[in-house]
PDB file of C-alpha atoms and ligand atoms in Angstrom:
ATOM      1  CA  MET A  28      -5.741  19.682  -9.051  1.00  0.00           C
ATOM      2  CA  LEU A  29      -2.296  18.297  -8.268  1.00  0.00           C
ATOM      3  CA  ASP A  30      -3.843  14.999  -7.158  1.00  0.00           C
ATOM      4  CA  ASP A  31      -5.118  14.450 -10.712  1.00  0.00           C
ATOM      5  CA  PHE A  32      -1.544  13.675 -11.762  1.00  0.00           C
ATOM      6  CA  GLU A  33      -0.039  10.260 -11.170  1.00  0.00           C
ATOM      7  CA  HIS A  34       3.503  11.690 -10.974  1.00  0.00           C
ATOM      8  CA  ALA A  35       4.011  15.316  -9.992  1.00  0.00           C
ATOM      9  CA  SER A  36       7.254  16.792  -8.705  1.00  0.00           C
ATOM     10  CA  ILE A  37       9.412  19.888  -8.464  1.00  0.00           C
ATOM     11  CA  VAL A  38      12.993  19.473  -9.707  1.00  0.00           C
ATOM     12  CA  VAL A  39      15.576  21.978  -8.498  1.00  0.00           C
ATOM     13  CA  LEU A  40      17.612  22.892 -11.588  1.00  0.00           C
ATOM     14  CA  GLY A  41      19.688  25.481  -9.768  1.00  0.00           C
ATOM     15  CA  SER A  42      19.836  26.534  -6.101  1.00  0.00           C
ATOM     16  CA  GLY A  43      22.585  29.147  -6.325  1.00  0.00           C
ATOM     17  CA  THR A  44      22.668  32.901  -6.217  1.00  0.00           C
ATOM     18  CA  SER A  45      23.327  35.003  -9.317  1.00  0.00           C
ATOM     19  CA  ILE A  46      27.071  34.396  -9.413  1.00  0.00           C
ATOM     20  CA  GLY A  47      26.849  30.589  -9.134  1.00  0.00           C
ATOM     21  CA  ILE A  48      28.751  28.398  -6.652  1.00  0.00           C
ATOM     22  CA  PRO A  49      31.694  27.925  -6.832  1.00  0.00           C
ATOM     23  CA  MET A  50      32.252  31.570  -7.586  1.00  0.00           C
ATOM     24  CA  ILE A  51      34.945  32.108 -10.208  1.00  0.00           C
ATOM     25  CA  GLY A  52      38.303  32.607  -8.451  1.00  0.00           C
ATOM     26  CA  CYS A  53      36.991  31.935  -4.916  1.00  0.00           C
ATOM     27  CA  HIS A  54      38.682  29.417  -2.624  1.00  0.00           C
ATOM     28  CA  CYS A  55      36.357  29.638   0.389  1.00  0.00           C
ATOM     29  CA  LYS A  56      35.136  26.511   2.256  1.00  0.00           C
ATOM     30  CA  THR A  57      31.967  26.243   0.174  1.00  0.00           C
ATOM     31  CA  CYS A  58      33.570  26.979  -3.183  1.00  0.00           C
ATOM     32  CA  ILE A  59      36.190  24.227  -2.679  1.00  0.00           C
ATOM     33  CA  SER A  60      33.758  21.777  -0.989  1.00  0.00           C
ATOM     34  CA  ASP A  61      33.573  18.207  -2.362  1.00  0.00           C
ATOM     35  CA  ASP A  62      29.898  17.950  -1.367  1.00  0.00           C
ATOM     36  CA  PRO A  63      27.913  18.002  -4.636  1.00  0.00           C
ATOM     37  CA  ARG A  64      25.169  19.932  -2.784  1.00  0.00           C
ATOM     38  CA  ASP A  65      27.602  22.874  -2.563  1.00  0.00           C
ATOM     39  CA  LYS A  66      27.796  23.115  -6.387  1.00  0.00           C
ATOM     40  CA  ARG A  67      24.991  25.507  -7.221  1.00  0.00           C
ATOM     41  CA  LEU A  68      23.893  26.568 -10.684  1.00  0.00           C
ATOM     42  CA  ARG A  69      21.797  29.705 -11.123  1.00  0.00           C
ATOM     43  CA  PRO A  70      18.234  29.549  -9.716  1.00  0.00           C
ATOM     44  CA  SER A  71      15.455  27.730 -11.565  1.00  0.00           C
ATOM     45  CA  VAL A  72      12.992  24.881 -11.058  1.00  0.00           C
ATOM     46  CA  LEU A  73      11.107  22.494 -13.328  1.00  0.00           C
ATOM     47  CA  ILE A  74       7.577  21.387 -12.469  1.00  0.00           C
ATOM     48  CA  LYS A  75       6.695  17.918 -13.735  1.00  0.00           C
ATOM     49  CA  LEU A  76       3.000  17.047 -14.059  1.00  0.00           C
ATOM     50  CA  ASP A  77       2.942  13.588 -15.633  1.00  0.00           C
ATOM     51  CA  GLU A  78       4.225  14.185 -19.179  1.00  0.00           C
ATOM     52  CA  HIS A  79       3.909  17.987 -18.905  1.00  0.00           C
ATOM     53  CA  ARG A  80       6.827  20.273 -18.065  1.00  0.00           C
ATOM     54  CA  ILE A  81       6.636  23.840 -16.775  1.00  0.00           C
ATOM     55  CA  LEU A  82       9.871  25.762 -16.372  1.00  0.00           C
ATOM     56  CA  ILE A  83      10.322  28.650 -13.951  1.00  0.00           C
ATOM     57  CA  ASP A  84      13.014  31.014 -15.325  1.00  0.00           C
ATOM     58  CA  THR A  85      15.713  30.322 -17.907  1.00  0.00           C
ATOM     59  CA  ALA A  86      18.939  30.688 -15.929  1.00  0.00           C
ATOM     60  CA  PRO A  87      22.286  31.293 -17.688  1.00  0.00           C
ATOM     61  CA  ASP A  88      22.972  27.588 -16.914  1.00  0.00           C
ATOM     62  CA  PHE A  89      19.729  26.422 -18.532  1.00  0.00           C
ATOM     63  CA  ARG A  90      21.380  24.370 -21.311  1.00  0.00           C
ATOM     64  CA  LEU A  91      23.434  22.376 -18.795  1.00  0.00           C
ATOM     65  CA  GLN A  92      20.425  21.994 -16.486  1.00  0.00           C
ATOM     66  CA  ALA A  93      18.261  20.679 -19.337  1.00  0.00           C
ATOM     67  CA  LEU A  94      20.913  18.125 -20.307  1.00  0.00           C
ATOM     68  CA  ARG A  95      21.333  16.989 -16.704  1.00  0.00           C
ATOM     69  CA  VAL A  96      17.688  16.212 -15.861  1.00  0.00           C
ATOM     70  CA  PRO A  97      17.189  15.646 -18.863  1.00  0.00           C
ATOM     71  CA  ILE A  98      14.399  17.989 -19.995  1.00  0.00           C
ATOM     72  CA  GLU A  99      12.970  16.966 -23.356  1.00  0.00           C
ATOM     73  CA  ARG A 100       9.811  19.039 -23.431  1.00  0.00           C
ATOM     74  CA  ILE A 101       8.733  22.486 -22.199  1.00  0.00           C
ATOM     75  CA  ASP A 102       5.070  23.475 -22.258  1.00  0.00           C
ATOM     76  CA  ALA A 103       5.509  26.952 -20.791  1.00  0.00           C
ATOM     77  CA  VAL A 104       8.026  29.204 -19.079  1.00  0.00           C
ATOM     78  CA  PHE A 105       7.095  31.417 -16.133  1.00  0.00           C
ATOM     79  CA  TYR A 106       9.452  34.313 -15.380  1.00  0.00           C
ATOM     80  CA  THR A 107       9.800  35.491 -11.771  1.00  0.00           C
ATOM     81  CA  HIS A 108      11.499  38.736 -12.905  1.00  0.00           C
ATOM     82  CA  SER A 109      14.067  39.873 -15.435  1.00  0.00           C
ATOM     83  CA  HIS A 110      17.393  39.848 -13.581  1.00  0.00           C
ATOM     84  CA  ALA A 111      20.171  38.274 -15.662  1.00  0.00           C
ATOM     85  CA  ASP A 112      20.435  35.164 -13.482  1.00  0.00           C
ATOM     86  CA  HIS A 113      16.797  34.359 -14.361  1.00  0.00           C
ATOM     87  CA  ILE A 114      16.553  35.131 -18.084  1.00  0.00           C
ATOM     88  CA  LEU A 115      19.858  34.753 -19.915  1.00  0.00           C
ATOM     89  CA  GLY A 116      19.320  31.099 -20.859  1.00  0.00           C
ATOM     90  CA  LEU A 117      16.333  32.131 -22.999  1.00  0.00           C
ATOM     91  CA  ASP A 118      18.092  31.496 -26.327  1.00  0.00           C
ATOM     92  CA  ASP A 119      18.539  27.830 -25.335  1.00  0.00           C
ATOM     93  CA  LEU A 120      14.786  27.293 -25.620  1.00  0.00           C
ATOM     94  CA  ARG A 121      15.391  26.785 -29.394  1.00  0.00           C
ATOM     95  CA  PRO A 122      15.828  22.970 -29.245  1.00  0.00           C
ATOM     96  CA  PHE A 123      12.362  22.732 -27.682  1.00  0.00           C
ATOM     97  CA  ASN A 124      10.889  24.672 -30.608  1.00  0.00           C
ATOM     98  CA  PHE A 125      12.619  22.216 -32.957  1.00  0.00           C
ATOM     99  CA  MET A 126      11.395  19.132 -31.059  1.00  0.00           C
ATOM    100  CA  GLN A 127       7.864  20.373 -30.413  1.00  0.00           C
ATOM    101  CA  LYS A 128       7.457  22.140 -33.770  1.00  0.00           C
ATOM    102  CA  SER A 129       5.562  24.914 -32.024  1.00  0.00           C
ATOM    103  CA  GLU A 130       5.980  28.218 -30.236  1.00  0.00           C
ATOM    104  CA  ILE A 131       6.432  28.155 -26.457  1.00  0.00           C
ATOM    105  CA  PRO A 132       4.301  30.473 -24.300  1.00  0.00           C
ATOM    106  CA  ILE A 133       6.259  32.585 -21.816  1.00  0.00           C
ATOM    107  CA  PHE A 134       4.619  34.409 -18.907  1.00  0.00           C
ATOM    108  CA  GLY A 135       5.920  37.445 -17.026  1.00  0.00           C
ATOM    109  CA  SER A 136       4.901  40.776 -15.574  1.00  0.00           C
ATOM    110  CA  PRO A 137       4.683  43.593 -18.177  1.00  0.00           C
ATOM    111  CA  GLU A 138       7.931  45.055 -16.760  1.00  0.00           C
ATOM    112  CA  ALA A 139       9.769  41.734 -16.937  1.00  0.00           C
ATOM    113  CA  LEU A 140       8.555  41.069 -20.492  1.00  0.00           C
ATOM    114  CA  ASP A 141       9.705  44.574 -21.549  1.00  0.00           C
ATOM    115  CA  THR A 142      13.185  43.932 -20.197  1.00  0.00           C
ATOM    116  CA  ILE A 143      13.272  40.489 -21.828  1.00  0.00           C
ATOM    117  CA  LYS A 144      12.263  42.044 -25.186  1.00  0.00           C
ATOM    118  CA  ASN A 145      14.961  44.723 -24.829  1.00  0.00           C
ATOM    119  CA  THR A 146      17.582  42.149 -23.846  1.00  0.00           C
ATOM    120  CA  PHE A 147      16.739  39.796 -26.736  1.00  0.00           C
ATOM    121  CA  PRO A 148      15.449  42.174 -29.465  1.00  0.00           C
ATOM    122  CA  TYR A 149      16.202  39.662 -32.261  1.00  0.00           C
ATOM    123  CA  VAL A 150      13.740  37.185 -30.711  1.00  0.00           C
ATOM    124  CA  PHE A 151      10.782  39.527 -30.717  1.00  0.00           C
ATOM    125  CA  ASN A 152      11.360  42.038 -33.571  1.00  0.00           C
ATOM    126  CA  GLY A 153       9.702  39.897 -36.248  1.00  0.00           C
ATOM    127  CA  VAL A 154      12.680  40.317 -38.591  1.00  0.00           C
ATOM    128  CA  ALA A 155      13.573  37.104 -40.437  1.00  0.00           C
ATOM    129  CA  THR A 156      17.210  36.029 -40.067  1.00  0.00           C
ATOM    130  CA  GLN A 157      19.341  33.256 -41.539  1.00  0.00           C
ATOM    131  CA  SER A 158      20.050  31.874 -38.049  1.00  0.00           C
ATOM    132  CA  SER A 159      17.507  30.185 -35.839  1.00  0.00           C
ATOM    133  CA  LYS A 160      15.935  32.100 -32.983  1.00  0.00           C
ATOM    134  CA  PRO A 161      13.583  31.100 -30.182  1.00  0.00           C
ATOM    135  CA  LYS A 162       9.892  31.123 -31.091  1.00  0.00           C
ATOM    136  CA  LEU A 163       8.116  32.396 -28.006  1.00  0.00           C
ATOM    137  CA  THR A 164       4.680  33.860 -27.354  1.00  0.00           C
ATOM    138  CA  PRO A 165       4.773  36.401 -24.501  1.00  0.00           C
ATOM    139  CA  HIS A 166       1.809  36.683 -22.115  1.00  0.00           C
ATOM    140  CA  ALA A 167       1.700  39.411 -19.458  1.00  0.00           C
ATOM    141  CA  PHE A 168       0.265  38.692 -16.031  1.00  0.00           C
ATOM    142  CA  ALA A 169      -0.756  40.813 -13.031  1.00  0.00           C
ATOM    143  CA  ASP A 170      -0.583  40.007  -9.331  1.00  0.00           C
ATOM    144  CA  GLY A 171      -3.141  37.367  -8.328  1.00  0.00           C
ATOM    145  CA  ASP A 172      -3.777  36.132 -11.876  1.00  0.00           C
ATOM    146  CA  ARG A 173      -4.521  32.422 -12.124  1.00  0.00           C
ATOM    147  CA  ILE A 174      -3.068  30.994 -15.303  1.00  0.00           C
ATOM    148  CA  PRO A 175      -4.639  27.650 -16.180  1.00  0.00           C
ATOM    149  CA  PHE A 176      -2.470  24.788 -17.427  1.00  0.00           C
ATOM    150  CA  PHE A 177      -3.457  21.125 -17.610  1.00  0.00           C
ATOM    151  CA  GLY A 178      -6.368  21.624 -15.217  1.00  0.00           C
ATOM    152  CA  MET A 179      -4.171  23.448 -12.684  1.00  0.00           C
ATOM    153  CA  ASP A 180      -4.034  27.141 -11.825  1.00  0.00           C
ATOM    154  CA  PHE A 181      -0.659  28.839 -11.589  1.00  0.00           C
ATOM    155  CA  GLU A 182      -1.310  31.816  -9.325  1.00  0.00           C
ATOM    156  CA  THR A 183       1.041  34.800  -9.436  1.00  0.00           C
ATOM    157  CA  ILE A 184       2.216  36.139  -6.067  1.00  0.00           C
ATOM    158  CA  LYS A 185       3.765  39.590  -5.819  1.00  0.00           C
ATOM    159  CA  LEU A 186       7.038  39.877  -3.857  1.00  0.00           C
ATOM    160  CA  CYS A 187       9.284  42.791  -2.881  1.00  0.00           C
ATOM    161  CA  HIS A 188      12.785  42.379  -4.308  1.00  0.00           C
ATOM    162  CA  GLY A 189      14.642  45.359  -2.868  1.00  0.00           C
ATOM    163  CA  THR A 190      13.073  48.406  -4.514  1.00  0.00           C
ATOM    164  CA  GLY A 191      11.862  46.190  -7.376  1.00  0.00           C
ATOM    165  CA  THR A 192       9.242  43.491  -7.771  1.00  0.00           C
ATOM    166  CA  ALA A 193       9.505  39.787  -8.416  1.00  0.00           C
ATOM    167  CA  TYR A 194       6.738  37.177  -8.596  1.00  0.00           C
ATOM    168  CA  GLY A 195       6.325  33.826  -6.985  1.00  0.00           C
ATOM    169  CA  PHE A 196       4.037  31.105  -8.313  1.00  0.00           C
ATOM    170  CA  LYS A 197       1.562  28.973  -6.393  1.00  0.00           C
ATOM    171  CA  PHE A 198       0.263  25.741  -7.928  1.00  0.00           C
ATOM    172  CA  GLY A 199      -1.937  23.408  -5.910  1.00  0.00           C
ATOM    173  CA  ASP A 200      -0.600  23.417  -2.354  1.00  0.00           C
ATOM    174  CA  CYS A 201       2.938  24.323  -3.463  1.00  0.00           C
ATOM    175  CA  ALA A 202       4.637  27.657  -4.062  1.00  0.00           C
ATOM    176  CA  TYR A 203       8.005  28.712  -5.451  1.00  0.00           C
ATOM    177  CA  LEU A 204       9.197  32.078  -4.138  1.00  0.00           C
ATOM    178  CA  THR A 205      12.737  32.954  -5.130  1.00  0.00           C
ATOM    179  CA  ASP A 206      14.252  36.470  -5.110  1.00  0.00           C
ATOM    180  CA  HIS A 207      12.536  38.510  -2.392  1.00  0.00           C
ATOM    181  CA  SER A 208      13.463  40.808   0.466  1.00  0.00           C
ATOM    182  CA  ALA A 209       9.901  40.872   1.843  1.00  0.00           C
ATOM    183  CA  ILE A 210       6.505  39.299   1.163  1.00  0.00           C
ATOM    184  CA  PRO A 211       3.603  41.802   1.145  1.00  0.00           C
ATOM    185  CA  GLU A 212       0.873  40.985   3.696  1.00  0.00           C
ATOM    186  CA  GLU A 213      -1.673  40.467   0.915  1.00  0.00           C
ATOM    187  CA  SER A 214       0.597  37.798  -0.596  1.00  0.00           C
ATOM    188  CA  MET A 215       1.254  36.224   2.825  1.00  0.00           C
ATOM    189  CA  SER A 216      -2.484  35.635   3.236  1.00  0.00           C
ATOM    190  CA  ARG A 217      -2.474  33.432   0.110  1.00  0.00           C
ATOM    191  CA  LEU A 218       0.445  31.264   1.250  1.00  0.00           C
ATOM    192  CA  GLN A 219      -0.771  29.772   4.532  1.00  0.00           C
ATOM    193  CA  ASN A 220      -0.465  26.051   5.325  1.00  0.00           C
ATOM    194  CA  LEU A 221       0.999  24.837   2.024  1.00  0.00           C
ATOM    195  CA  ASP A 222       2.563  21.433   1.516  1.00  0.00           C
ATOM    196  CA  VAL A 223       5.744  22.724  -0.158  1.00  0.00           C
ATOM    197  CA  LEU A 224       7.079  26.292   0.085  1.00  0.00           C
ATOM    198  CA  PHE A 225      10.288  27.503  -1.547  1.00  0.00           C
ATOM    199  CA  LEU A 226      11.835  30.674  -0.089  1.00  0.00           C
ATOM    200  CA  ASP A 227      14.861  32.858  -0.795  1.00  0.00           C
ATOM    201  CA  ALA A 228      17.676  32.461   1.767  1.00  0.00           C
ATOM    202  CA  LEU A 229      20.853  34.028   0.427  1.00  0.00           C
ATOM    203  CA  ARG A 230      23.029  33.917   3.555  1.00  0.00           C
ATOM    204  CA  TYR A 231      23.028  34.899   7.265  1.00  0.00           C
ATOM    205  CA  ASN A 232      24.113  38.538   6.767  1.00  0.00           C
ATOM    206  CA  PRO A 233      21.371  40.979   5.742  1.00  0.00           C
ATOM    207  CA  HIS A 234      21.118  41.920   2.054  1.00  0.00           C
ATOM    208  CA  PRO A 235      19.006  44.692   0.490  1.00  0.00           C
ATOM    209  CA  THR A 236      17.288  42.450  -2.083  1.00  0.00           C
ATOM    210  CA  HIS A 237      17.234  38.979  -0.495  1.00  0.00           C
ATOM    211  CA  GLN A 238      16.032  37.258   2.661  1.00  0.00           C
ATOM    212  CA  THR A 239      18.475  35.820   5.166  1.00  0.00           C
ATOM    213  CA  VAL A 240      18.212  32.291   6.552  1.00  0.00           C
ATOM    214  CA  GLU A 241      16.803  33.690   9.804  1.00  0.00           C
ATOM    215  CA  GLN A 242      14.221  35.852   8.019  1.00  0.00           C
ATOM    216  CA  SER A 243      13.013  32.908   5.950  1.00  0.00           C
ATOM    217  CA  ILE A 244      12.786  30.724   9.074  1.00  0.00           C
ATOM    218  CA  ARG A 245      10.471  33.402  10.505  1.00  0.00           C
ATOM    219  CA  THR A 246       8.420  33.300   7.288  1.00  0.00           C
ATOM    220  CA  VAL A 247       8.118  29.514   7.686  1.00  0.00           C
ATOM    221  CA  GLU A 248       6.952  29.981  11.290  1.00  0.00           C
ATOM    222  CA  ARG A 249       4.209  32.345  10.127  1.00  0.00           C
ATOM    223  CA  LEU A 250       3.088  30.411   7.031  1.00  0.00           C
ATOM    224  CA  GLN A 251       3.356  26.905   8.521  1.00  0.00           C
ATOM    225  CA  PRO A 252       4.100  24.875   5.382  1.00  0.00           C
ATOM    226  CA  LYS A 253       4.581  21.123   5.846  1.00  0.00           C
ATOM    227  CA  ARG A 254       7.944  21.297   4.022  1.00  0.00           C
ATOM    228  CA  ALA A 255      10.071  24.368   3.252  1.00  0.00           C
ATOM    229  CA  PHE A 256      13.079  24.582   0.938  1.00  0.00           C
ATOM    230  CA  PHE A 257      15.505  27.507   0.855  1.00  0.00           C
ATOM    231  CA  THR A 258      17.108  28.539  -2.430  1.00  0.00           C
ATOM    232  CA  HIS A 259      19.145  31.326  -4.157  1.00  0.00           C
ATOM    233  CA  ILE A 260      22.003  30.350  -1.838  1.00  0.00           C
ATOM    234  CA  SER A 261      25.366  32.146  -1.693  1.00  0.00           C
ATOM    235  CA  HIS A 262      28.776  30.664  -0.881  1.00  0.00           C
ATOM    236  CA  ASP A 263      28.362  31.862   2.714  1.00  0.00           C
ATOM    237  CA  LEU A 264      26.267  28.729   3.349  1.00  0.00           C
ATOM    238  CA  LEU A 265      28.049  25.368   3.515  1.00  0.00           C
ATOM    239  CA  HIS A 266      25.263  22.860   2.863  1.00  0.00           C
ATOM    240  CA  ALA A 267      25.919  20.212   5.525  1.00  0.00           C
ATOM    241  CA  SER A 268      26.532  22.610   8.413  1.00  0.00           C
ATOM    242  CA  VAL A 269      23.555  24.887   7.646  1.00  0.00           C
ATOM    243  CA  GLU A 270      21.197  21.952   6.981  1.00  0.00           C
ATOM    244  CA  ALA A 271      22.050  20.506  10.420  1.00  0.00           C
ATOM    245  CA  ARG A 272      20.954  23.769  12.115  1.00  0.00           C
ATOM    246  CA  LEU A 273      17.617  24.196  10.318  1.00  0.00           C
ATOM    247  CA  PRO A 274      14.247  23.245  11.833  1.00  0.00           C
ATOM    248  CA  GLU A 275      13.091  19.703  11.020  1.00  0.00           C
ATOM    249  CA  ASN A 276      10.713  20.646   8.189  1.00  0.00           C
ATOM    250  CA  VAL A 277      13.112  23.169   6.596  1.00  0.00           C
ATOM    251  CA  HIS A 278      15.850  22.206   4.133  1.00  0.00           C
ATOM    252  CA  LEU A 279      18.411  23.869   1.940  1.00  0.00           C
ATOM    253  CA  ALA A 280      17.577  23.057  -1.669  1.00  0.00           C
ATOM    254  CA  TYR A 281      20.331  21.627  -3.843  1.00  0.00           C
ATOM    255  CA  ASP A 282      20.744  21.091  -7.557  1.00  0.00           C
ATOM    256  CA  GLY A 283      19.093  17.880  -8.731  1.00  0.00           C
ATOM    257  CA  LEU A 284      16.762  17.603  -5.719  1.00  0.00           C
ATOM    258  CA  GLU A 285      13.384  16.244  -6.862  1.00  0.00           C
ATOM    259  CA  ILE A 286      10.463  16.806  -4.500  1.00  0.00           C
ATOM    260  CA  PRO A 287       7.346  14.676  -5.017  1.00  0.00           C
ATOM    261  CA  ILE A 288       4.152  16.733  -4.756  1.00  0.00           C
ATOM    262  CA  GLY A 289       0.428  16.000  -4.928  1.00  0.00           C
ATOM    263  CA  LYS A 290      -0.568  12.323  -4.994  1.00  0.00           C
ATOM    264  CA  ALA A 291       3.083  11.195  -5.267  1.00  0.00           C
ATOM    265  CA  ALA A 292       3.832  12.855  -1.918  1.00  0.00           C
ATOM    266  CA  ARG A 293       0.858  11.249  -0.118  1.00  0.00           C
ATOM    267  CA  PRO A 294       1.391   7.492   0.089  1.00  0.00           C
TER     268      PRO A 294
HETATM  269 ZN1  LIG S  10      18.242  36.032  -8.666  1.00  0.00          ZN
HETATM  270 ZN1  LIG S  11      33.418  31.125  -2.204  1.00  0.00          ZN
HETATM  271 ZN1  LIG S  12      16.757  39.134  -8.728  1.00  0.00          ZN
END
């Protein structure tokens, strides 16, 4: 249970869409904004449970994100899906192998793990090399699996991501749902009345693989979380002006935001 931990929190490592904000070469209002909340690395979060650290996705910016927090331990990595903005920092897990002197378990759907193995063949082909490579133990999950860690269950939640599939993760009364264009009804039934709910909100204009701000506000209205945070944000959304228009319990996530959960959130 989350309440078993003295200090539990979710740290937003990256709140941006796949291209990152600012976008290379773009001079729009958001990309030139001085507000640090408009600087968005690729999407990922870290879950802190006392001394334990669970990482969701290894974004291309993972090395920088790990130095910023800083992250000095990783007990497991959960992959939402295998798009480049969620996996390409995988090679930077090596320092954690060095520090922890052990392999790191990684969890993903069979499809995501296949793509990860094809993208990083040198990591998984068992061939010894003169250079270092990440030491990872892949574990496949299915929808609804509950993966136990430190007395907590990490439940996998199937999401529609355009014509593909991505997974969200529910732990205690919190859930992190990035990349999705729809949430299947069966998944919706497992997400009611949470404390903290992360949702995808790319921009205001419709997109085939992501939710809009308005669509995610409707999801919040149906699921009634105490606090909702929108992530995977494009440069169409200027933080301060969008934040001011959101319902009271809904916020745009931003890089570096740390959200207390469990006992820490209940004074
Ligand atoms: Zn993405
Ligand atoms: Zn821009
Ligand atoms: Zn994606």
